[in-house]
Coordinates of N, CA and C in Angstrom, one line a residue:
L225 N 0.8 -1.2 0.0 CA 0.0 0.0 0.0 C 0.9 1.3 0.0
E226 N 1.9 1.3 0.8 CA 2.8 2.4 0.8 C 3.5 2.6 -0.6
L227 N 3.8 1.6 -1.3 CA 4.4 1.7 -2.6 C 3.4 2.3 -3.6
S228 N 2.1 1.8 -3.4 CA 1.0 2.3 -4.3 C 0.8 3.8 -4.1
V229 N 0.9 4.2 -2.8 CA 0.7 5.7 -2.5 C 1.8 6.5 -3.1
K230 N 3.0 6.0 -3.1 CA 4.1 6.8 -3.7 C 4.0 6.9 -5.2
Q231 N 3.5 5.8 -5.8 CA 3.5 5.8 -7.3 C 2.2 6.5 -7.8
L232 N 1.1 6.5 -7.1 CA -0.1 7.0 -7.6 C -0.5 8.4 -7.1
R233 N 0.2 8.9 -6.2 CA -0.3 10.2 -5.6 C 0.0 11.3 -6.6
D234 N 0.9 11.1 -7.5 CA 1.2 12.2 -8.5 C 0.5 12.0 -9.8
V235 N -0.5 11.1 -9.8 CA -1.3 11.0 -11.1 C -2.2 12.2 -11.2
P236 N -2.4 12.8 -12.4 CA -3.2 14.0 -12.6 C -4.7 13.7 -12.2
P237 N -5.4 14.8 -11.9 CA -6.8 14.6 -11.4 C -7.7 13.8 -12.4
Y238 N -7.4 14.0 -13.7 CA -8.3 13.3 -14.7 C -8.0 11.8 -14.8
G239 N -6.9 11.4 -14.2 CA -6.5 10.0 -14.2 C -7.3 9.2 -13.0
H240 N -7.3 7.9 -13.1 CA -8.0 7.1 -12.1 C -6.9 6.4 -11.3
R241 N -7.0 6.5 -10.0 CA -6.1 5.8 -9.1 C -6.7 4.6 -8.5
E242 N -6.3 3.5 -8.9 CA -7.0 2.2 -8.4 C -5.9 1.2 -8.2
V243 N -6.1 0.4 -7.2 CA -5.2 -0.7 -6.8 C -6.1 -2.0 -6.7
L244 N -5.7 -3.1 -7.3 CA -6.4 -4.3 -7.2 C -5.5 -5.4 -6.6
M245 N -5.9 -5.9 -5.5 CA -5.0 -6.9 -4.7 C -5.7 -8.2 -4.7
L246 N -4.9 -9.3 -4.9 CA -5.3 -10.7 -4.7 C -4.6 -11.2 -3.5
M247 N -5.5 -11.7 -2.6 CA -5.0 -12.2 -1.3 C -5.3 -13.6 -1.1
T248 N -4.3 -14.4 -0.7 CA -4.6 -15.8 -0.4 C -4.3 -16.1 1.1
S249 N -3.6 -15.1 1.7 CA -3.3 -15.3 3.2 C -4.4 -14.8 4.0
L250 N -4.5 -15.3 5.3 CA -5.5 -14.8 6.3 C -4.8 -13.8 7.3
T251 N -3.5 -13.6 7.1 CA -2.8 -12.6 8.0 C -2.0 -11.7 7.2
T252 N -1.7 -10.5 7.8 CA -0.8 -9.5 7.1 C 0.4 -9.2 8.0
C253 N 1.5 -8.9 7.4 CA 2.7 -8.5 8.1 C 3.0 -7.0 7.7
D254 N 2.7 -6.1 8.6 CA 2.7 -4.7 8.3 C 4.0 -4.1 8.9
P255 N 4.8 -3.3 8.1 CA 6.0 -2.7 8.7 C 5.6 -1.5 9.6
G256 N 4.4 -0.9 9.5 CA 4.0 0.2 10.3 C 2.5 0.1 10.7
D257 N 2.0 1.2 11.0 CA 0.5 1.2 11.3 C -0.3 1.1 10.1
V258 N -1.0 0.0 9.9 CA -1.7 -0.2 8.7 C -2.9 0.7 8.5
F259 N -3.5 1.1 9.7 CA -4.6 2.1 9.6 C -4.2 3.5 9.1
E260 N -3.0 3.8 9.5 CA -2.4 5.1 9.0 C -2.2 5.0 7.5
T261 N -1.7 3.9 7.0 CA -1.5 3.7 5.6 C -2.8 3.7 4.8
I262 N -3.9 3.1 5.4 CA -5.2 3.2 4.8 C -5.7 4.6 4.7
G263 N -5.4 5.4 5.8 CA -5.8 6.8 5.8 C -5.1 7.6 4.7
Q264 N -3.8 7.3 4.4 CA -3.1 7.9 3.3 C -3.7 7.6 2.0
C265 N -4.1 6.3 1.8 CA -4.8 5.9 0.5 C -6.1 6.7 0.3
A266 N -6.9 6.8 1.4 CA -8.1 7.5 1.3 C -7.9 9.0 1.0
K267 N -6.9 9.6 1.7 CA -6.6 11.0 1.5 C -6.1 11.2 0.0
S268 N -5.3 10.3 -0.5 CA -4.8 10.4 -1.9 C -5.9 10.0 -2.9
R269 N -7.1 9.6 -2.5 CA -8.2 9.2 -3.4 C -7.7 8.0 -4.3
I270 N -7.2 7.0 -3.6 CA -6.8 5.8 -4.3 C -7.8 4.7 -3.9
H271 N -8.5 4.2 -4.9 CA -9.5 3.2 -4.6 C -8.8 1.8 -4.6
C272 N -8.9 1.1 -3.4 CA -8.3 -0.2 -3.2 C -9.3 -1.2 -3.2
S273 N -9.2 -2.2 -4.1 CA -10.2 -3.3 -4.2 C -9.4 -4.6 -3.9
V274 N -10.0 -5.5 -3.3 CA -9.4 -6.8 -2.9 C -10.2 -7.9 -3.3
V275 N -9.6 -8.9 -3.8 CA -10.2 -10.2 -4.2 C -9.5 -11.3 -3.3
G276 N -10.3 -11.9 -2.4 CA -9.7 -12.9 -1.5 C -10.0 -14.3 -2.1
L277 N -9.0 -15.2 -1.8 CA -9.1 -16.6 -2.2 C -9.4 -17.5 -1.0
G278 N -9.4 -16.9 0.2 CA -9.7 -17.7 1.3 C -10.9 -17.1 2.1
A279 N -10.8 -17.1 3.4 CA -11.9 -16.5 4.2 C -11.8 -15.0 4.2
E280 N -12.9 -14.3 4.6 CA -12.9 -12.9 4.7 C -12.0 -12.4 5.9
V281 N -11.3 -11.3 5.6 CA -10.3 -10.7 6.6 C -10.8 -9.3 6.9
F282 N -10.9 -9.0 8.2 CA -11.4 -7.8 8.7 C -10.7 -6.6 8.1
I283 N -9.3 -6.6 8.2 CA -8.5 -5.4 7.7 C -8.7 -5.2 6.2
L284 N -8.9 -6.2 5.5 CA -9.1 -6.1 4.0 C -10.5 -5.4 3.7
R285 N -11.5 -5.8 4.6 CA -12.8 -5.2 4.4 C -12.7 -3.7 4.8
E286 N -12.0 -3.4 5.8 CA -11.9 -2.0 6.2 C -11.1 -1.2 5.1
L287 N -10.1 -1.8 4.5 CA -9.4 -1.2 3.4 C -10.3 -0.8 2.2
S288 N -11.0 -1.7 1.8 CA -11.9 -1.5 0.6 C -13.1 -0.5 1.0
K289 N -13.5 -0.6 2.3 CA -14.6 0.3 2.7 C -14.2 1.7 2.8
K290 N -13.0 2.0 3.4 CA -12.6 3.4 3.6 C -12.0 4.0 2.3
T291 N -11.6 3.2 1.4 CA -11.0 3.8 0.1 C -12.0 3.7 -1.0
K292 N -13.3 3.3 -0.7 CA -14.4 3.3 -1.7 C -14.1 2.2 -2.8
G293 N -13.5 1.1 -2.4 CA -13.2 0.1 -3.3 C -14.2 -1.1 -3.1
K294 N -13.9 -2.2 -3.6 CA -14.8 -3.4 -3.5 C -14.0 -4.6 -2.9
Y295 N -14.7 -5.4 -2.2 CA -14.1 -6.6 -1.6 C -14.9 -7.8 -1.8
A296 N -14.3 -8.8 -2.3 CA -15.1 -10.0 -2.7 C -14.2 -11.2 -2.4
V297 N -14.8 -12.3 -2.0 CA -14.1 -13.6 -1.7 C -14.6 -14.6 -2.7
A298 N -13.7 -15.1 -3.5 CA -14.0 -16.1 -4.6 C -14.3 -17.4 -4.0
T299 N -15.5 -18.0 -4.3 CA -15.8 -19.3 -3.8 C -15.4 -20.5 -4.7
N300 N -15.2 -20.2 -5.9 CA -14.7 -21.3 -6.8 C -14.0 -20.6 -8.0
E301 N -13.5 -21.4 -8.9 CA -12.7 -20.9 -10.1 C -13.6 -20.0 -11.0
M302 N -14.8 -20.4 -11.2 CA -15.7 -19.6 -12.1 C -16.0 -18.3 -11.5
H303 N -16.3 -18.3 -10.1 CA -16.6 -17.0 -9.4 C -15.3 -16.1 -9.5
L304 N -14.1 -16.7 -9.4 CA -12.9 -15.8 -9.4 C -12.8 -15.2 -10.8
R305 N -13.1 -16.0 -11.9 CA -13.0 -15.4 -13.2 C -14.0 -14.3 -13.4
Q306 N -15.2 -14.5 -13.0 CA -16.2 -13.4 -13.1 C -15.9 -12.2 -12.3
T307 N -15.3 -12.4 -11.1 CA -14.9 -11.2 -10.3 C -13.8 -10.4 -10.9
L308 N -12.8 -11.1 -11.5 CA -11.7 -10.4 -12.1 C -12.1 -9.7 -13.4
E309 N -13.1 -10.3 -14.1 CA -13.6 -9.7 -15.4 C -14.3 -8.4 -15.1
E310 N -14.9 -8.2 -13.9 CA -15.6 -7.0 -13.6 C -14.6 -5.8 -13.5
Y311 N -13.3 -6.1 -13.2 CA -12.4 -5.0 -13.1 C -11.7 -4.7 -14.4
A312 N -12.0 -5.5 -15.5 CA -11.4 -5.2 -16.8 C -11.7 -3.9 -17.4
P313 N -13.0 -3.5 -17.5 CA -13.3 -2.2 -18.0 C -13.0 -1.1 -17.0
P314 N -12.6 0.1 -17.4 CA -12.2 1.1 -16.5 C -13.5 1.6 -15.8
P315 N -13.4 2.0 -14.5 CA -14.5 2.5 -13.8 C -14.9 3.9 -14.2
P316 N -16.2 4.2 -14.1 CA -16.6 5.6 -14.4 C -16.0 6.6 -13.5
S317 N -15.7 7.7 -14.1 CA -15.1 8.8 -13.3 C -16.2 9.6 -12.6
L318 N -15.9 10.0 -11.4 CA -16.8 10.8 -10.6 C -16.6 12.2 -10.9
A319 N -17.7 13.0 -10.9 CA -17.6 14.4 -11.2 C -16.9 15.2 -10.2
K320 N -16.9 14.8 -8.9 CA -16.3 15.5 -7.9 C -14.7 15.2 -7.9
E321 N -14.3 14.1 -8.4 CA -12.9 13.7 -8.4 C -12.2 14.2 -9.7
T322 N -13.0 14.3 -10.8 CA -12.4 14.7 -12.1 C -13.2 15.9 -12.6
P323 N -12.9 17.1 -12.0 CA -13.5 18.3 -12.5 C -13.2 18.6 -14.0
S324 N -14.2 19.0 -14.7 CA -14.0 19.3 -16.1 C -14.4 20.7 -16.4
S325 N -13.8 21.3 -17.4 CA -14.2 22.7 -17.8 C -14.4 22.7 -19.4
L326 N -15.3 23.4 -19.8 CA -15.6 23.5 -21.3 C -14.5 24.3 -21.9
V327 N -14.1 23.9 -23.1 CA -13.2 24.6 -24.0 C -13.9 25.3 -25.1
Q328 N -13.8 26.6 -25.2 CA -14.4 27.4 -26.3 C -13.7 27.1 -27.6
M329 N -14.4 26.8 -28.6 CA -13.8 26.5 -29.9 C -14.6 27.3 -31.0
G330 N -13.9 27.7 -32.0 CA -14.6 28.3 -33.2 C -14.3 27.6 -34.4
F331 N -15.3 27.6 -35.3 CA -15.2 27.0 -36.6 C -15.1 28.0 -37.7
P332 N -13.9 28.4 -38.1 CA -13.8 29.6 -39.0 C -14.3 29.2 -40.4
N333 N -14.6 30.3 -41.2 CA -15.1 30.2 -42.6 C -13.9 30.3 -43.5
F334 N -13.9 29.6 -44.6 CA -12.8 29.7 -45.5 C -13.0 30.9 -46.4
T335 N -11.9 31.7 -46.5 CA -11.9 32.9 -47.3 C -10.9 32.8 -48.4
A336 N -11.4 32.9 -49.7 CA -10.6 32.7 -50.8 C -9.8 34.0 -51.1
A337 N -8.8 33.9 -51.9 CA -7.9 35.1 -52.2 C -8.7 36.1 -53.1
S338 N -8.6 37.4 -52.7 CA -9.3 38.4 -53.5 C -8.4 38.8 -54.6
D339 N -9.0 39.3 -55.7 CA -8.3 39.7 -56.9 C -7.3 40.8 -56.6
G340 N -7.8 41.9 -56.0 CA -7.0 43.0 -55.8 C -6.1 43.0 -54.5
G341 N -6.3 42.0 -53.7 CA -5.5 41.8 -52.5 C -6.0 42.7 -51.4
G342 N -7.0 43.6 -51.6 CA -7.4 44.5 -50.5 C -8.6 44.1 -49.8
G343 N -9.4 43.2 -50.4 CA -10.7 42.8 -49.7 C -11.8 43.8 -50.1
G344 N -13.0 43.2 -50.1 CA -14.1 44.0 -50.4 C -14.8 44.6 -49.2
E345 N -16.1 45.0 -49.3 CA -16.9 45.6 -48.3 C -17.1 44.5 -47.2
G346 N -16.9 44.9 -45.9 CA -17.1 44.0 -44.8 C -16.0 42.9 -44.7
D347 N -15.0 43.0 -45.5 CA -13.9 42.0 -45.4 C -12.8 42.6 -44.5
L348 N -12.8 42.3 -43.2 CA -11.8 42.8 -42.3 C -10.7 41.8 -42.1
C349 N -9.5 42.4 -42.0 CA -8.3 41.5 -41.8 C -7.3 42.3 -40.9
F350 N -7.1 41.8 -39.7 CA -6.3 42.5 -38.7 C -4.9 41.9 -38.8
V351 N -4.2 42.1 -40.0 CA -2.8 41.7 -40.2 C -2.1 42.8 -40.9
G352 N -0.8 42.7 -41.0 CA 0.0 43.7 -41.7 C -0.3 43.7 -43.2
L353 N 0.1 44.8 -43.9 CA -0.1 44.9 -45.3 C 0.8 43.9 -46.1
D354 N 1.9 43.6 -45.5 CA 2.9 42.7 -46.2 C 2.6 41.2 -45.9
S355 N 1.6 40.9 -45.1 CA 1.3 39.6 -44.7 C 0.7 38.8 -45.8
E356 N 1.0 37.6 -46.0 CA 0.4 36.7 -47.1 C -1.0 36.3 -46.7
V357 N -1.3 36.4 -45.4 CA -2.7 36.0 -44.9 C -3.7 36.9 -45.4
G358 N -3.4 38.2 -45.5 CA -4.4 39.2 -46.0 C -4.6 39.1 -47.5
R359 N -3.7 38.5 -48.2 CA -3.8 38.5 -49.7 C -4.2 37.1 -50.2
G360 N -3.8 36.1 -49.5 CA -4.0 34.7 -50.0 C -5.2 34.0 -49.4
R361 N -5.3 32.7 -49.6 CA -6.4 32.0 -48.9 C -6.2 31.9 -47.4
S362 N -7.2 32.0 -46.7 CA -7.1 32.0 -45.2 C -8.5 31.6 -44.6
F363 N -8.5 31.6 -43.3 CA -9.7 31.3 -42.5 C -10.0 32.4 -41.6
T364 N -11.3 32.8 -41.6 CA -11.8 33.9 -40.8 C -12.3 33.5 -39.4
C365 N -11.7 34.1 -38.4 CA -12.2 33.8 -37.0 C -13.6 34.2 -36.8
P366 N -14.5 33.4 -36.3 CA -15.9 33.8 -36.2 C -16.1 34.8 -35.0
R367 N -15.2 35.1 -34.2 CA -15.3 36.0 -33.1 C -14.9 37.4 -33.4
C368 N -13.6 37.5 -33.8 CA -13.0 38.9 -34.1 C -12.8 39.1 -35.6
K369 N -13.1 38.2 -36.5 CA -13.0 38.4 -37.9 C -11.6 38.5 -38.4
S370 N -10.6 38.2 -37.6 CA -9.2 38.2 -38.1 C -9.0 36.9 -38.8
R371 N -7.9 36.8 -39.5 CA -7.6 35.7 -40.3 C -6.4 34.9 -39.8
V372 N -6.5 33.6 -40.1 CA -5.3 32.7 -39.8 C -5.1 31.9 -41.1
K373 N -3.9 31.5 -41.3 CA -3.5 30.8 -42.5 C -3.8 29.3 -42.5
D374 N -3.6 28.6 -41.4 CA -3.7 27.2 -41.3 C -4.6 26.8 -40.1
L375 N -5.1 25.6 -40.1 CA -5.9 25.1 -39.0 C -5.3 23.7 -38.6
P376 N -5.4 23.3 -37.4 CA -5.9 24.0 -36.2 C -4.9 24.9 -35.5
Q377 N -5.3 26.0 -35.0 CA -4.4 26.9 -34.2 C -5.3 27.9 -33.4
A378 N -4.7 28.6 -32.5 CA -5.4 29.6 -31.8 C -5.3 31.0 -32.5
C379 N -6.4 31.7 -32.4 CA -6.5 33.0 -33.1 C -5.4 34.0 -32.5
H380 N -4.7 34.7 -33.3 CA -3.6 35.5 -32.8 C -4.1 36.8 -32.2
V381 N -5.4 37.1 -32.3 CA -6.0 38.3 -31.8 C -6.8 38.0 -30.5
C382 N -7.8 37.1 -30.6 CA -8.6 36.9 -29.4 C -8.3 35.6 -28.7
G383 N -7.4 34.8 -29.2 CA -7.0 33.5 -28.5 C -8.0 32.4 -28.6
L384 N -9.0 32.5 -29.5 CA -10.0 31.4 -29.6 C -9.4 30.3 -30.3
Q385 N -9.6 29.0 -29.8 CA -9.1 27.8 -30.5 C -9.9 27.6 -31.8
L386 N -9.3 27.6 -32.9 CA -9.9 27.4 -34.2 C -9.6 26.0 -34.7
A387 N -10.7 25.3 -35.2 CA -10.5 24.0 -35.8 C -11.6 23.8 -36.8
S388 N -11.5 22.7 -37.5 CA -12.6 22.3 -38.4 C -13.2 21.0 -38.0
S389 N -14.3 20.6 -38.6 CA -15.0 19.4 -38.2 C -14.2 18.2 -38.5
A390 N -13.4 18.3 -39.6 CA -12.5 17.1 -39.9 C -11.5 16.9 -38.8
H391 N -11.0 17.9 -38.2 CA -10.0 17.7 -37.1 C -10.6 17.1 -35.9
L392 N -11.9 17.5 -35.6 CA -12.6 16.8 -34.5 C -12.9 15.4 -34.8
A393 N -13.2 15.1 -36.1 CA -13.5 13.7 -36.4 C -12.2 12.8 -36.3
R394 N -11.1 13.4 -36.6 CA -9.8 12.6 -36.5 C -9.4 12.4 -35.1
S395 N -9.9 13.3 -34.2 CA -9.5 13.2 -32.8 C -10.4 12.2 -32.1
Y396 N -11.7 12.1 -32.5 CA -12.6 11.2 -31.8 C -13.1 10.1 -32.7
H397 N -12.4 9.8 -33.7 CA -12.9 8.8 -34.7 C -12.9 7.4 -34.0
H398 N -12.2 7.1 -32.9 CA -12.2 5.8 -32.3 C -13.5 5.7 -31.5
L399 N -14.2 6.8 -31.2 CA -15.5 6.7 -30.5 C -16.6 6.5 -31.4
F400 N -16.6 7.1 -32.6 CA -17.6 6.9 -33.6 C -17.0 6.5 -34.9
P401 N -16.6 5.2 -35.0 CA -15.9 4.8 -36.3 C -16.9 4.7 -37.4
V402 N -16.4 4.9 -38.6 CA -17.2 4.8 -39.8 C -17.4 3.3 -40.1
P403 N -18.7 2.9 -40.3 CA -18.9 1.4 -40.6 C -18.2 1.0 -41.8
L404 N -17.8 -0.3 -41.8 CA -17.2 -0.9 -43.0 C -18.1 -0.9 -44.2
F405 N -17.7 -0.5 -45.3 CA -18.5 -0.5 -46.5 C -18.6 -2.0 -47.1
N406 N -19.8 -2.3 -47.6 CA -20.0 -3.6 -48.2 C -19.7 -3.6 -49.7
E407 N -19.0 -4.7 -50.1 CA -18.7 -4.8 -51.5 C -19.9 -5.2 -52.3
V408 N -20.1 -4.5 -53.4 CA -21.2 -4.7 -54.3 C -20.8 -5.5 -55.5
Q409 N -21.4 -6.7 -55.7 CA -21.0 -7.5 -56.8 C -21.7 -7.0 -58.1
E410 N -21.2 -7.4 -59.2 CA -21.7 -7.0 -60.5 C -23.1 -7.5 -60.7
S411 N -23.4 -8.7 -60.2 CA -24.7 -9.2 -60.4 C -25.5 -9.2 -59.0
G412 N -25.2 -8.2 -58.2 CA -25.8 -8.1 -56.9 C -27.1 -7.3 -56.9
V413 N -27.6 -7.1 -55.8 CA -28.9 -6.4 -55.6 C -28.7 -5.0 -56.0
P414 N -29.6 -4.4 -56.7 CA -29.5 -3.0 -57.1 C -29.5 -2.1 -55.8
V415 N -28.9 -0.9 -55.9 CA -28.8 0.0 -54.8 C -30.2 0.6 -54.5
K416 N -30.6 0.7 -53.2 CA -31.9 1.2 -52.8 C -31.8 2.7 -52.6
T417 N -31.5 3.4 -53.7 CA -31.5 4.9 -53.7 C -32.3 5.4 -54.9
E418 N -32.5 6.7 -54.9 CA -33.3 7.3 -56.0 C -32.4 7.9 -57.1
I419 N -31.1 7.5 -57.1 CA -30.2 8.1 -58.1 C -30.3 7.2 -59.3
S420 N -30.0 7.8 -60.5 CA -30.1 7.1 -61.7 C -28.9 6.1 -61.9
T421 N -29.1 5.2 -62.9 CA -28.0 4.2 -63.2 C -26.7 4.8 -63.5
E422 N -26.8 6.0 -64.3 CA -25.6 6.7 -64.7 C -24.9 7.2 -63.5
A423 N -25.6 7.8 -62.5 CA -25.0 8.3 -61.3 C -24.5 7.2 -60.4
A424 N -25.1 6.1 -60.4 CA -24.7 5.0 -59.6 C -23.3 4.4 -60.0
A425 N -23.0 4.6 -61.3 CA -21.7 4.1 -61.8 C -20.5 5.1 -61.4
L426 N -20.9 6.3 -60.9 CA -19.9 7.2 -60.4 C -19.6 7.1 -59.0
C427 N -18.4 7.4 -58.6 CA -18.0 7.3 -57.1 C -18.6 8.6 -56.5
S428 N -19.2 8.4 -55.3 CA -19.8 9.5 -54.6 C -18.8 10.4 -53.9
G429 N -17.5 9.9 -53.9 CA -16.5 10.7 -53.2 C -15.7 11.5 -54.2
C430 N -15.1 10.9 -55.2 CA -14.3 11.7 -56.1 C -15.0 12.1 -57.4
G431 N -16.2 11.5 -57.7 CA -17.0 11.8 -58.8 C -16.6 11.1 -60.1
R432 N -15.5 10.3 -60.0 CA -15.1 9.6 -61.2 C -15.8 8.3 -61.4
E433 N -15.8 7.8 -62.6 CA -16.4 6.5 -62.9 C -15.6 5.4 -62.3
I434 N -16.3 4.5 -61.6 CA -15.7 3.5 -60.9 C -15.1 2.5 -61.9
G435 N -13.8 2.3 -61.7 CA -13.0 1.4 -62.6 C -12.3 2.2 -63.7
A436 N -12.4 3.5 -63.7 CA -11.7 4.3 -64.7 C -10.3 4.8 -64.2
S437 N -9.9 4.4 -63.0 CA -8.6 4.9 -62.5 C -7.5 4.1 -63.2
E438 N -6.3 4.6 -63.0 CA -5.1 4.0 -63.6 C -4.9 2.5 -63.2
G439 N -5.2 2.2 -62.0 CA -5.1 0.8 -61.5 C -6.1 -0.1 -62.2
G440 N -7.2 0.4 -62.6 CA -8.2 -0.4 -63.2 C -9.0 -1.2 -62.2
D441 N -9.0 -0.9 -61.0 CA -9.7 -1.6 -59.9 C -11.2 -1.2 -60.0
N442 N -12.0 -2.1 -60.4 CA -13.5 -1.7 -60.5 C -14.3 -2.2 -59.3
M443 N -13.6 -2.4 -58.1 CA -14.4 -2.8 -56.9 C -15.3 -1.7 -56.5
T444 N -16.6 -2.0 -56.3 CA -17.5 -1.0 -55.8 C -17.9 -1.3 -54.4
L445 N -17.9 -0.3 -53.6 CA -18.2 -0.4 -52.2 C -19.4 0.5 -51.8
E446 N -20.2 0.0 -50.9 CA -21.5 0.7 -50.6 C -21.5 1.0 -49.1
C447 N -21.9 2.2 -48.7 CA -22.1 2.5 -47.3 C -23.4 1.9 -46.8
P448 N -23.4 1.1 -45.7 CA -24.7 0.5 -45.3 C -25.7 1.5 -44.7
K449 N -25.3 2.7 -44.5 CA -26.3 3.7 -43.9 C -26.9 4.6 -45.0
C450 N -26.1 5.2 -45.8 CA -26.6 6.1 -46.8 C -26.8 5.5 -48.2
R451 N -26.2 4.3 -48.3 CA -26.3 3.6 -49.6 C -25.6 4.2 -50.8
Q452 N -24.7 5.1 -50.5 CA -23.9 5.7 -51.5 C -22.7 4.8 -51.9
R453 N -22.3 4.8 -53.1 CA -21.2 3.9 -53.6 C -19.9 4.7 -53.8
F454 N -18.8 4.0 -53.5 CA -17.5 4.6 -53.5 C -16.5 3.6 -54.2
C455 N -15.5 4.2 -54.7 CA -14.4 3.4 -55.3 C -13.5 2.9 -54.1
I456 N -12.5 2.0 -54.4 CA -11.7 1.5 -53.4 C -10.7 2.6 -52.8
T457 N -10.3 3.5 -53.7 CA -9.4 4.6 -53.2 C -10.1 5.5 -52.2
C458 N -11.3 5.9 -52.5 CA -12.1 6.7 -51.6 C -12.5 6.0 -50.3
D459 N -12.7 4.7 -50.4 CA -13.0 3.9 -49.2 C -11.8 3.9 -48.3
V460 N -10.6 3.7 -48.8 CA -9.4 3.8 -47.9 C -9.2 5.2 -47.3
F461 N -9.4 6.2 -48.1 CA -9.3 7.6 -47.6 C -10.3 7.9 -46.6
I462 N -11.5 7.4 -46.7 CA -12.6 7.7 -45.7 C -12.3 7.0 -44.4
H463 N -11.9 5.8 -44.4 CA -11.7 5.0 -43.2 C -10.4 5.3 -42.5
E464 N -9.3 5.7 -43.2 CA -8.0 5.9 -42.6 C -7.7 7.3 -42.4
Q465 N -8.3 8.3 -43.1 CA -7.9 9.7 -42.9 C -9.1 10.6 -42.6
L466 N -10.1 10.5 -43.4 CA -11.3 11.4 -43.2 C -12.1 11.1 -42.0
H467 N -12.4 9.8 -41.8 CA -13.2 9.3 -40.7 C -14.6 9.9 -40.7
N468 N -15.1 10.2 -41.9 CA -16.5 10.7 -42.1 C -17.0 10.2 -43.4
C469 N -18.2 9.7 -43.5 CA -18.8 9.3 -44.8 C -19.4 10.5 -45.4
P470 N -19.0 10.9 -46.6 CA -19.6 12.1 -47.2 C -21.1 12.0 -47.5
G471 N -21.6 10.8 -47.8 CA -23.0 10.6 -48.0 C -23.8 10.7 -46.7
C472 N -23.3 10.2 -45.6 CA -24.0 10.3 -44.4 C -24.0 11.8 -43.9
E473 N -22.9 12.5 -44.1 CA -22.8 13.9 -43.7 C -23.8 14.8 -44.5
E474 N -24.0 14.4 -45.8 CA -24.9 15.1 -46.7 C -26.3 14.9 -46.2
L475 N -26.6 13.7 -45.8 CA -28.0 13.4 -45.3 C -28.3 14.1 -44.0
S476 N -27.3 14.3 -43.1 CA -27.5 14.9 -41.8 C -27.7 16.4 -41.9
T477 N -27.2 17.0 -43.0 CA -27.3 18.5 -43.1 C -28.7 18.9 -43.6

């Protein structure tokens, strides 16, 4: 327990401090006051859970009770397996132990390069005259209307975090993965959409005719949700880089 306190007390507040102990003995040999050590665990917010393989021990019950952990005694091999499997998923974080704060973010609009380089009516740009941001393609901050050249980054005027929806999708794509597309055979069931046969032969991502690429790969893939068809190149790009189905995004807007 003392070693656990030394290693886990420096864990950040958003982390979870948990100790799982397997005990087969009915006695403990403590170098110091065990109740003081239990108090240090409770003070450091370390949850101590114990799984016993013998009879119930009073000090282990007190340890799990004061540190808000769990204590169980396995009666057989199947019960032991089920008890250990309960600790496999991470426990939910408590709001009091893991305080969270909202982060303000802005989604800027894309601004194309103007012909004269000076901008038209209502086109504000808080940068120097010699800056390439004022003359070239840039993104306009939704709060202060200043421009930035690339995303993601913080606005250099108001400090607002600027990002695009694609960046958020890449950050949280493991939570909402794009479903695997189904391969459509040549003699398969026709697509359940209202698009014409001519449009069905075109890729919904790049707009090219499926099979007209240099590789000559005529594999047709279909999204199970929106029923849009894609070529193999767009399928790889959607699942590995974009993490958003264009057809599903079009239906949601």
